[in-house]
mmCIF file of C-alpha atoms in Angstrom:
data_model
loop_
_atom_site.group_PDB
_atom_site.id
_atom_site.type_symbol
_atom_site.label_atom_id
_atom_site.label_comp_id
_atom_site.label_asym_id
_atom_site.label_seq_id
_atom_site.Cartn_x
_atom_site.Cartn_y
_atom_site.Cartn_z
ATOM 1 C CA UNK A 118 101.663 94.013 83.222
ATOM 2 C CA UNK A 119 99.997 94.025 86.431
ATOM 3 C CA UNK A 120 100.447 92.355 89.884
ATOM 4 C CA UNK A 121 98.133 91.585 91.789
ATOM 5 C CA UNK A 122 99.588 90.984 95.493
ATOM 6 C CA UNK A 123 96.702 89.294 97.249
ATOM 7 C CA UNK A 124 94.238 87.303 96.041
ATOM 8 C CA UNK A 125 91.906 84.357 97.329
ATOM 9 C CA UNK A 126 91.323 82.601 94.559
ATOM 10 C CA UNK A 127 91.686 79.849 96.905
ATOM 11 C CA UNK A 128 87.897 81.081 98.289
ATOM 12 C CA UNK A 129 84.709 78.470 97.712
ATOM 13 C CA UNK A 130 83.233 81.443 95.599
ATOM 14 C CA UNK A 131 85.499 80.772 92.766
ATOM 15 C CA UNK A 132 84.351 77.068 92.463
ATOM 16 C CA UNK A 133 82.305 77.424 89.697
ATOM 17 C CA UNK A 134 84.261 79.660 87.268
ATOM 18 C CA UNK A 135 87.860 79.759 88.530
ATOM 19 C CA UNK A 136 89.451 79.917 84.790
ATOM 20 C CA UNK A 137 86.876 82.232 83.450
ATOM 21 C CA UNK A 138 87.971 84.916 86.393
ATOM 22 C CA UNK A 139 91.498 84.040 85.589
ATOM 23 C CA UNK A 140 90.977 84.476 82.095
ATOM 24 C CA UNK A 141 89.433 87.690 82.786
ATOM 25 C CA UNK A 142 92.493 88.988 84.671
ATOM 26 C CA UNK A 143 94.766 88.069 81.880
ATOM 27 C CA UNK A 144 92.618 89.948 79.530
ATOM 28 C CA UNK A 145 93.157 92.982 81.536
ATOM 29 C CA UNK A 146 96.836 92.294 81.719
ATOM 30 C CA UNK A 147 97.002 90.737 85.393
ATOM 31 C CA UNK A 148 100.554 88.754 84.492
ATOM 32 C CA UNK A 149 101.096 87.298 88.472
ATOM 33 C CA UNK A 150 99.336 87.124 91.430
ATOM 34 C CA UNK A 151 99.871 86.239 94.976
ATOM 35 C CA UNK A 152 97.164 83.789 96.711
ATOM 36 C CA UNK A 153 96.854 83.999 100.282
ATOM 37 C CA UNK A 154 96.291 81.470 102.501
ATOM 38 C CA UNK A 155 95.510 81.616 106.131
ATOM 39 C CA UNK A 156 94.693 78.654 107.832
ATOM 40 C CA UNK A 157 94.981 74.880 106.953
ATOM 41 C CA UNK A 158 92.044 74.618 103.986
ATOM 42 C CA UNK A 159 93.268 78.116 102.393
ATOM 43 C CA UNK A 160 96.522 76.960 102.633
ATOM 44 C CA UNK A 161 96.260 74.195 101.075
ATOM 45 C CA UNK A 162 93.820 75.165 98.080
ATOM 46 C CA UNK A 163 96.861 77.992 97.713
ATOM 47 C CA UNK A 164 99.352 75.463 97.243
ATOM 48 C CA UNK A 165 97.005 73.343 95.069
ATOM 49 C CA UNK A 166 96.676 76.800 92.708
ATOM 50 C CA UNK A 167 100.469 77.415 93.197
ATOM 51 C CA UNK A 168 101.577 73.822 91.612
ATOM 52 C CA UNK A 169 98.882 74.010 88.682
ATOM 53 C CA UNK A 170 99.642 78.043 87.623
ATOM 54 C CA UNK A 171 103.045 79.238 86.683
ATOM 55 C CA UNK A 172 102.296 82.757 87.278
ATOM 56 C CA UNK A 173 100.429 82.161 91.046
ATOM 57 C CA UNK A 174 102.898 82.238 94.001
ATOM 58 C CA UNK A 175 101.425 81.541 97.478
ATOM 59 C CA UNK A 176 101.768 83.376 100.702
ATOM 60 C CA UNK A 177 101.042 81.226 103.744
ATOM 61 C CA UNK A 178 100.155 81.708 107.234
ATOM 62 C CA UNK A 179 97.260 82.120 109.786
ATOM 63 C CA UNK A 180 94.840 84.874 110.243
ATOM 64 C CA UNK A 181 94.308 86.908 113.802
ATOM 65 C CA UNK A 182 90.419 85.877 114.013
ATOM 66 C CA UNK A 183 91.278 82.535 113.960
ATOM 67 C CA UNK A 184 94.174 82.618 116.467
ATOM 68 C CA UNK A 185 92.922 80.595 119.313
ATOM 69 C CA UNK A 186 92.527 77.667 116.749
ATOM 70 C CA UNK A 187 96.684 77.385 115.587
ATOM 71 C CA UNK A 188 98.661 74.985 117.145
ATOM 72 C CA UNK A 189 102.140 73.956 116.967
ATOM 73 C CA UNK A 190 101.452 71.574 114.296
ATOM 74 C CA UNK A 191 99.908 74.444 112.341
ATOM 75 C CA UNK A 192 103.100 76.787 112.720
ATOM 76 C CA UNK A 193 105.278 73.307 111.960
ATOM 77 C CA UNK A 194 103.523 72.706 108.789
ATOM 78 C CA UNK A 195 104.197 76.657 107.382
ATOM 79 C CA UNK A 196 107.509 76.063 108.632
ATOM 80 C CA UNK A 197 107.792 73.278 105.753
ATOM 81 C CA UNK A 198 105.885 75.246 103.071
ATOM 82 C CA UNK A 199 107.874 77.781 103.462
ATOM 83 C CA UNK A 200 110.891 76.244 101.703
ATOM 84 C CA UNK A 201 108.518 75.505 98.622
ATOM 85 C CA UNK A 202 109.973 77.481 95.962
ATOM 86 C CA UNK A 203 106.391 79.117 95.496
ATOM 87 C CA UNK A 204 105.955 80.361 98.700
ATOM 88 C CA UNK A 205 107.047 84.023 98.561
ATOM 89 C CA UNK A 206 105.783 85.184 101.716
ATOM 90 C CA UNK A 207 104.106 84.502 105.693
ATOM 91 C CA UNK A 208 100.889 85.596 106.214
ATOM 92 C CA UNK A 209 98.297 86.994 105.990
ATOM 93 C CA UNK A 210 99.610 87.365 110.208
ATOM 94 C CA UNK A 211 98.436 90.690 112.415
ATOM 95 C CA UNK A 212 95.492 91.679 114.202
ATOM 96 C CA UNK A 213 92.047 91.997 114.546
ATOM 97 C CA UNK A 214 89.880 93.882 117.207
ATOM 98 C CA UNK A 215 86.612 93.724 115.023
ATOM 99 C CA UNK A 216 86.182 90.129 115.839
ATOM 100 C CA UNK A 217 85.957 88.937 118.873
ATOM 101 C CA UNK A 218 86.802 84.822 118.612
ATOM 102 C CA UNK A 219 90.595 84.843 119.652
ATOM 103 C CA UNK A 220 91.208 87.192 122.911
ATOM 104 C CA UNK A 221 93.771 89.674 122.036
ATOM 105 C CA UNK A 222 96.756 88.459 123.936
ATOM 106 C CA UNK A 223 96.532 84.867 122.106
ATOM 107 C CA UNK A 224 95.943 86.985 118.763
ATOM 108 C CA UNK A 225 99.488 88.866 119.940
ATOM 109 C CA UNK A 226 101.398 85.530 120.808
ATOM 110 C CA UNK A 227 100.140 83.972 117.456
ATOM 111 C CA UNK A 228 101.400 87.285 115.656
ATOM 112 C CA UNK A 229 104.777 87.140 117.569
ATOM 113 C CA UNK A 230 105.725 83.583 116.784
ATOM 114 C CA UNK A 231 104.493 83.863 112.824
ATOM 115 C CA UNK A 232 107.147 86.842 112.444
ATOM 116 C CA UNK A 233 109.758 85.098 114.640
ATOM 117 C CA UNK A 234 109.274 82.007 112.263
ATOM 118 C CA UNK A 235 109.668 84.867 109.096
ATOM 119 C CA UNK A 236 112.890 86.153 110.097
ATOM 120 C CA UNK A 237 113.974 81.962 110.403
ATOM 121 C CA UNK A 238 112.900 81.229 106.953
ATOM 122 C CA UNK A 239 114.042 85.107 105.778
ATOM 123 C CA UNK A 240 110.974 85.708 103.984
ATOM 124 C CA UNK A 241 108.557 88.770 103.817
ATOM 125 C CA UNK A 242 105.638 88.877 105.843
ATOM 126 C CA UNK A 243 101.933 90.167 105.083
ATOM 127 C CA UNK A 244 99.942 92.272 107.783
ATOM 128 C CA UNK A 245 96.361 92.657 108.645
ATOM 129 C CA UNK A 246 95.193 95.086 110.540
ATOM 130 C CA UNK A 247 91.735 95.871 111.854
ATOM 131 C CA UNK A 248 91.622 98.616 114.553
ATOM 132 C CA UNK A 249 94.539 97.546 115.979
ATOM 133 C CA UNK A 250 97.627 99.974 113.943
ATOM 134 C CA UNK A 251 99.172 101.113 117.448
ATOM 135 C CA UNK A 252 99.730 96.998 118.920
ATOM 136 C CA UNK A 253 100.677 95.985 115.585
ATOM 137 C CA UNK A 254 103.330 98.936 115.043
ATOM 138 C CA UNK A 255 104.802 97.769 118.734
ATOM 139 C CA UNK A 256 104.737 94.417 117.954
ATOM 140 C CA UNK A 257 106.627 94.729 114.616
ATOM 141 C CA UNK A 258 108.861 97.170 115.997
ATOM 142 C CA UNK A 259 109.603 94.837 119.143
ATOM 143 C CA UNK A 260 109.971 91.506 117.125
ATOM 144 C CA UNK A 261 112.338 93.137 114.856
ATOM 145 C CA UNK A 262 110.131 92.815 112.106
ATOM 146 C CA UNK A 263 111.980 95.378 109.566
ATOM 147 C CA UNK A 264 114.851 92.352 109.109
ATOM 148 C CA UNK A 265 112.500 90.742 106.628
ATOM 149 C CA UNK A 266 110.112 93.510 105.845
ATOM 150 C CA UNK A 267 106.722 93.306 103.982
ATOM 151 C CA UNK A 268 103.442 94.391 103.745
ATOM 152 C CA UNK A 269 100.764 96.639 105.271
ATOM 153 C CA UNK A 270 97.879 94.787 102.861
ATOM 154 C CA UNK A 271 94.898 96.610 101.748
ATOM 155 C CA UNK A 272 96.315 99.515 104.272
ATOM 156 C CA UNK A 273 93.896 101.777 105.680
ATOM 157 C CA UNK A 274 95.293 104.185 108.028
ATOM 158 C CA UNK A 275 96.657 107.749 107.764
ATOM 159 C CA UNK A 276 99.568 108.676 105.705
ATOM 160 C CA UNK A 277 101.590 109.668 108.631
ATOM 161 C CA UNK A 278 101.531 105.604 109.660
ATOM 162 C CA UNK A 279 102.086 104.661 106.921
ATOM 163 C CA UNK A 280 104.909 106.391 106.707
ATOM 164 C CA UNK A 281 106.180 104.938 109.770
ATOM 165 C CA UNK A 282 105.494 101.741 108.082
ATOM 166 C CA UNK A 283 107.775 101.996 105.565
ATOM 167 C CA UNK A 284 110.278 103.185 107.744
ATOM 168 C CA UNK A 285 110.552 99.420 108.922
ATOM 169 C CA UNK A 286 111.093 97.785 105.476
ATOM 170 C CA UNK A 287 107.145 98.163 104.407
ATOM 171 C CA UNK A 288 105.486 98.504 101.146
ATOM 172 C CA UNK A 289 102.245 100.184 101.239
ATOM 173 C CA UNK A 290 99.455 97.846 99.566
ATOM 174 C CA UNK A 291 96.302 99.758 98.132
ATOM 175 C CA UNK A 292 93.192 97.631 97.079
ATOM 176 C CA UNK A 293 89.587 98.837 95.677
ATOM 177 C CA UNK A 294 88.673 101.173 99.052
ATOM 178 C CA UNK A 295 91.070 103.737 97.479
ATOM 179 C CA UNK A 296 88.598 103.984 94.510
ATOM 180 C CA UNK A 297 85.567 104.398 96.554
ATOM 181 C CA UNK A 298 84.397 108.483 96.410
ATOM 182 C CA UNK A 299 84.356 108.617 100.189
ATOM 183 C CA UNK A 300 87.920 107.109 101.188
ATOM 184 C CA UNK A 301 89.743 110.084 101.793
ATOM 185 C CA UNK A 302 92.714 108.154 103.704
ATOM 186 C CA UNK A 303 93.482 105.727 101.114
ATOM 187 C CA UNK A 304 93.639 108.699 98.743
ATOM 188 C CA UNK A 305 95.975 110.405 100.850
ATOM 189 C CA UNK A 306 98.197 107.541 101.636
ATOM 190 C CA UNK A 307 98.061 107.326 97.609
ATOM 191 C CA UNK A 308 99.020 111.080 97.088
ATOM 192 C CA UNK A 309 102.072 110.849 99.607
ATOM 193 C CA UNK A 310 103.795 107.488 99.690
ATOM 194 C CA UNK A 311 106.711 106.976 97.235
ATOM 195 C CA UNK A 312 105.602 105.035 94.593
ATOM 196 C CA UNK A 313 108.612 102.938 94.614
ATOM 197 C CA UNK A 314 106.517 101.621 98.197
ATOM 198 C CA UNK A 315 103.701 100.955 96.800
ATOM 199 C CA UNK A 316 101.712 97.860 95.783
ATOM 200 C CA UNK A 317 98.532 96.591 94.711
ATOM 201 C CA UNK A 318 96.081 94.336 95.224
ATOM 202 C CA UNK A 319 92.473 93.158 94.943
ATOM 203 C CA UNK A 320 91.597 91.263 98.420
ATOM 204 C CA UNK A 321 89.337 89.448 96.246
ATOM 205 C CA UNK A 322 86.058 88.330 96.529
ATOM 206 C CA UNK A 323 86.293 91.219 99.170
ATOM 207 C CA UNK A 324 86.533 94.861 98.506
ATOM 208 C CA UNK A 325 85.835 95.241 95.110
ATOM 209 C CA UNK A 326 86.391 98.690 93.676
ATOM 210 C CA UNK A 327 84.151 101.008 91.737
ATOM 211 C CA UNK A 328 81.981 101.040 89.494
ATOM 212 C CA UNK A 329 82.164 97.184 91.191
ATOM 213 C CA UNK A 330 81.529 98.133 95.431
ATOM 214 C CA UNK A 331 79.493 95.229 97.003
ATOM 215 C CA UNK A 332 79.862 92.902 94.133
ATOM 216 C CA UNK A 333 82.581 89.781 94.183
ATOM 217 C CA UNK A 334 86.401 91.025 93.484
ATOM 218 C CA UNK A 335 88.481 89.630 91.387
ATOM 219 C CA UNK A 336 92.403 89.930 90.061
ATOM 220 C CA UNK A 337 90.959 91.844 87.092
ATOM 221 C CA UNK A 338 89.894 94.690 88.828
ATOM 222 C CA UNK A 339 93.267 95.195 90.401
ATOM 223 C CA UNK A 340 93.726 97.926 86.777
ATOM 224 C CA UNK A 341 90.870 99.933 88.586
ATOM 225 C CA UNK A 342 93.612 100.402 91.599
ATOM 226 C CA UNK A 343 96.136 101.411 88.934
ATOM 227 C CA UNK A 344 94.256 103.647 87.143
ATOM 228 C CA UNK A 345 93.138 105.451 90.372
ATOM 229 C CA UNK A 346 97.054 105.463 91.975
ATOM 230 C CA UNK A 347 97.770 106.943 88.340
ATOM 231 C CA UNK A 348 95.003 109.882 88.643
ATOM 232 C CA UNK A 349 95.656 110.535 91.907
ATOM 233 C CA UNK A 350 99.265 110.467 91.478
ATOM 234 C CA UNK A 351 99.361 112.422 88.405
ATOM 235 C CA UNK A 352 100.999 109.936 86.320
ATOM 236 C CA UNK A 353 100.747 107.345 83.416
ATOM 237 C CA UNK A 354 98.710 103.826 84.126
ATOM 238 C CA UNK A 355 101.606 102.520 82.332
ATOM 239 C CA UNK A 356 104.531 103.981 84.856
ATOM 240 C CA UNK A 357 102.070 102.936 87.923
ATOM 241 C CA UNK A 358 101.293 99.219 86.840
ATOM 242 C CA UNK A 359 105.330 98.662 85.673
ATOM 243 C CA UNK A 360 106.680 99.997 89.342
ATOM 244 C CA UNK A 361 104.353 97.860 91.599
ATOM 245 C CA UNK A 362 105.135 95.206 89.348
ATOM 246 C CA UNK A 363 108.915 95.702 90.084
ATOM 247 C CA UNK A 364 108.587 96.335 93.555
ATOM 248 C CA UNK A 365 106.406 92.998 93.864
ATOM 249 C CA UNK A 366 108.686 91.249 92.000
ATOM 250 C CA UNK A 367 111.652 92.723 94.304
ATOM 251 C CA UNK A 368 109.826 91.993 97.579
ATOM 252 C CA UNK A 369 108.971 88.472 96.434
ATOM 253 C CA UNK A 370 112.414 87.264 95.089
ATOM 254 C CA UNK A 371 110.481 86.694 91.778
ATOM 255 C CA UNK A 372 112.748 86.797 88.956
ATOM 256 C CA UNK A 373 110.276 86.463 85.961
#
């Protein structure tokens, strides 16, 4: 029984053969999955998926690129969802330096007031990061951010962050890149983190793992994570898939 912690089903590529790529993931023994949403028409396909599936809970907030375009009303409105009873988390909040559309002090304020609005509601929160560990370390340490805990989705840094990470009330979420042959950190991060703090996840469409690199993602492929956790690890598939199952289940206040 697998879970996969963040998923975008809720992404136009799906259209055309949603219940075939959930069927799929059942097949390979994907029992929940979290979909993300991250600004108003994510958000709102998650909650459409969230209401139709009884094993889809939705995490809901707005992404870092698209800072500069949240308003109050925005951060009002996930203040509402947020009591939904499938709404298990806030996010996906954070950074990102790659992009250049919101200036980084409005991404920062944005950031700030999602986690402020976390530790309100008292639930988890999920962080991207994209060149940008050492503000988003501050920032979570600053806000107070270990009260409610979370995240570090798809995580790419070094072990020794990660580490600090969890230190504040963080799991440590692994997606495809820690299958690819050339991704020595996520290997690492693998090797050394407790696996009572770790979790998985596809990202999906993005970051699909091998033998499936470049192609679209979906939750099936979240056993590929598993297996490689396992190998790396040194332990069963079984024993890796039924701990980030309870720990996602644990984080998420999910009692089934």
């Amino acid at each position: 029984m697998l879970f996969d912690t963040h998923a975008h089903l809720n992404d136009t590529q799906y259209n055309e053969d949603l219940e075939e790529v959930i069927g799929r993931a059942q097949t390979e023994g994907v029992s929940q999955m979290v979909i993300v949403g991250f600004d108003r028409p994510t958000i709102e396909r998650a909650m459409e998926l969230v209401e139709r599936y009884d094993f889809m809970y939705a995490c809901v907030g707005w992404h870092p690129v698209d800072a500069i375009d949240m308003t109050d009303e925005d951060l009002s409105w996930i203040e509402e969802l947020a009591s939904h009873p499938k709404v298990v988390a806030l996010g996906e909040m954070g950074l990102d330096y790659h992009w250049d559309k919101s200036p980084k002090d409005v991404q920062k304020e944005v950031f700030r007031r999602q986690i402020r609005l976390a530790k309100k509601v008292n639930l988890p929160i999920v962080i991207h990061n994209r060149e940008a560990t050492a503000d988003i370390v501050e920032i979570l340490k600053e806000e107070g951010a270990e009260e409610v805990g979370g995240i570090m989705h798809c995580f790419s840094g070094s072990p020794e962050v990660a580490k600090e990470c969890v230190k504040m009330n963080f799991y440590i979420s692994l997606g495809g890149p820690v299958t690819f042959k050339n991704a020595k950190k996520p290997k690492e991060v693998a090797a050394e983190i407790p696996l009572d703090k770790l979790l998985i996840e596809t990202d999906c469409p993005y970051l699909a793992p091998h033998p499936y690199r470049g192609k679209r993602n979906e939750p099936g492929y979240v056993k590929l994570v598993a297996e490689q956790i396992a190998e790396i690890k040194g332990l069963t598939f079984e024993e890796v898939a039924q701990a980030t199952t309870q720990n996602a289940k644990k984080l998420f206040a999910i009692n089934c």
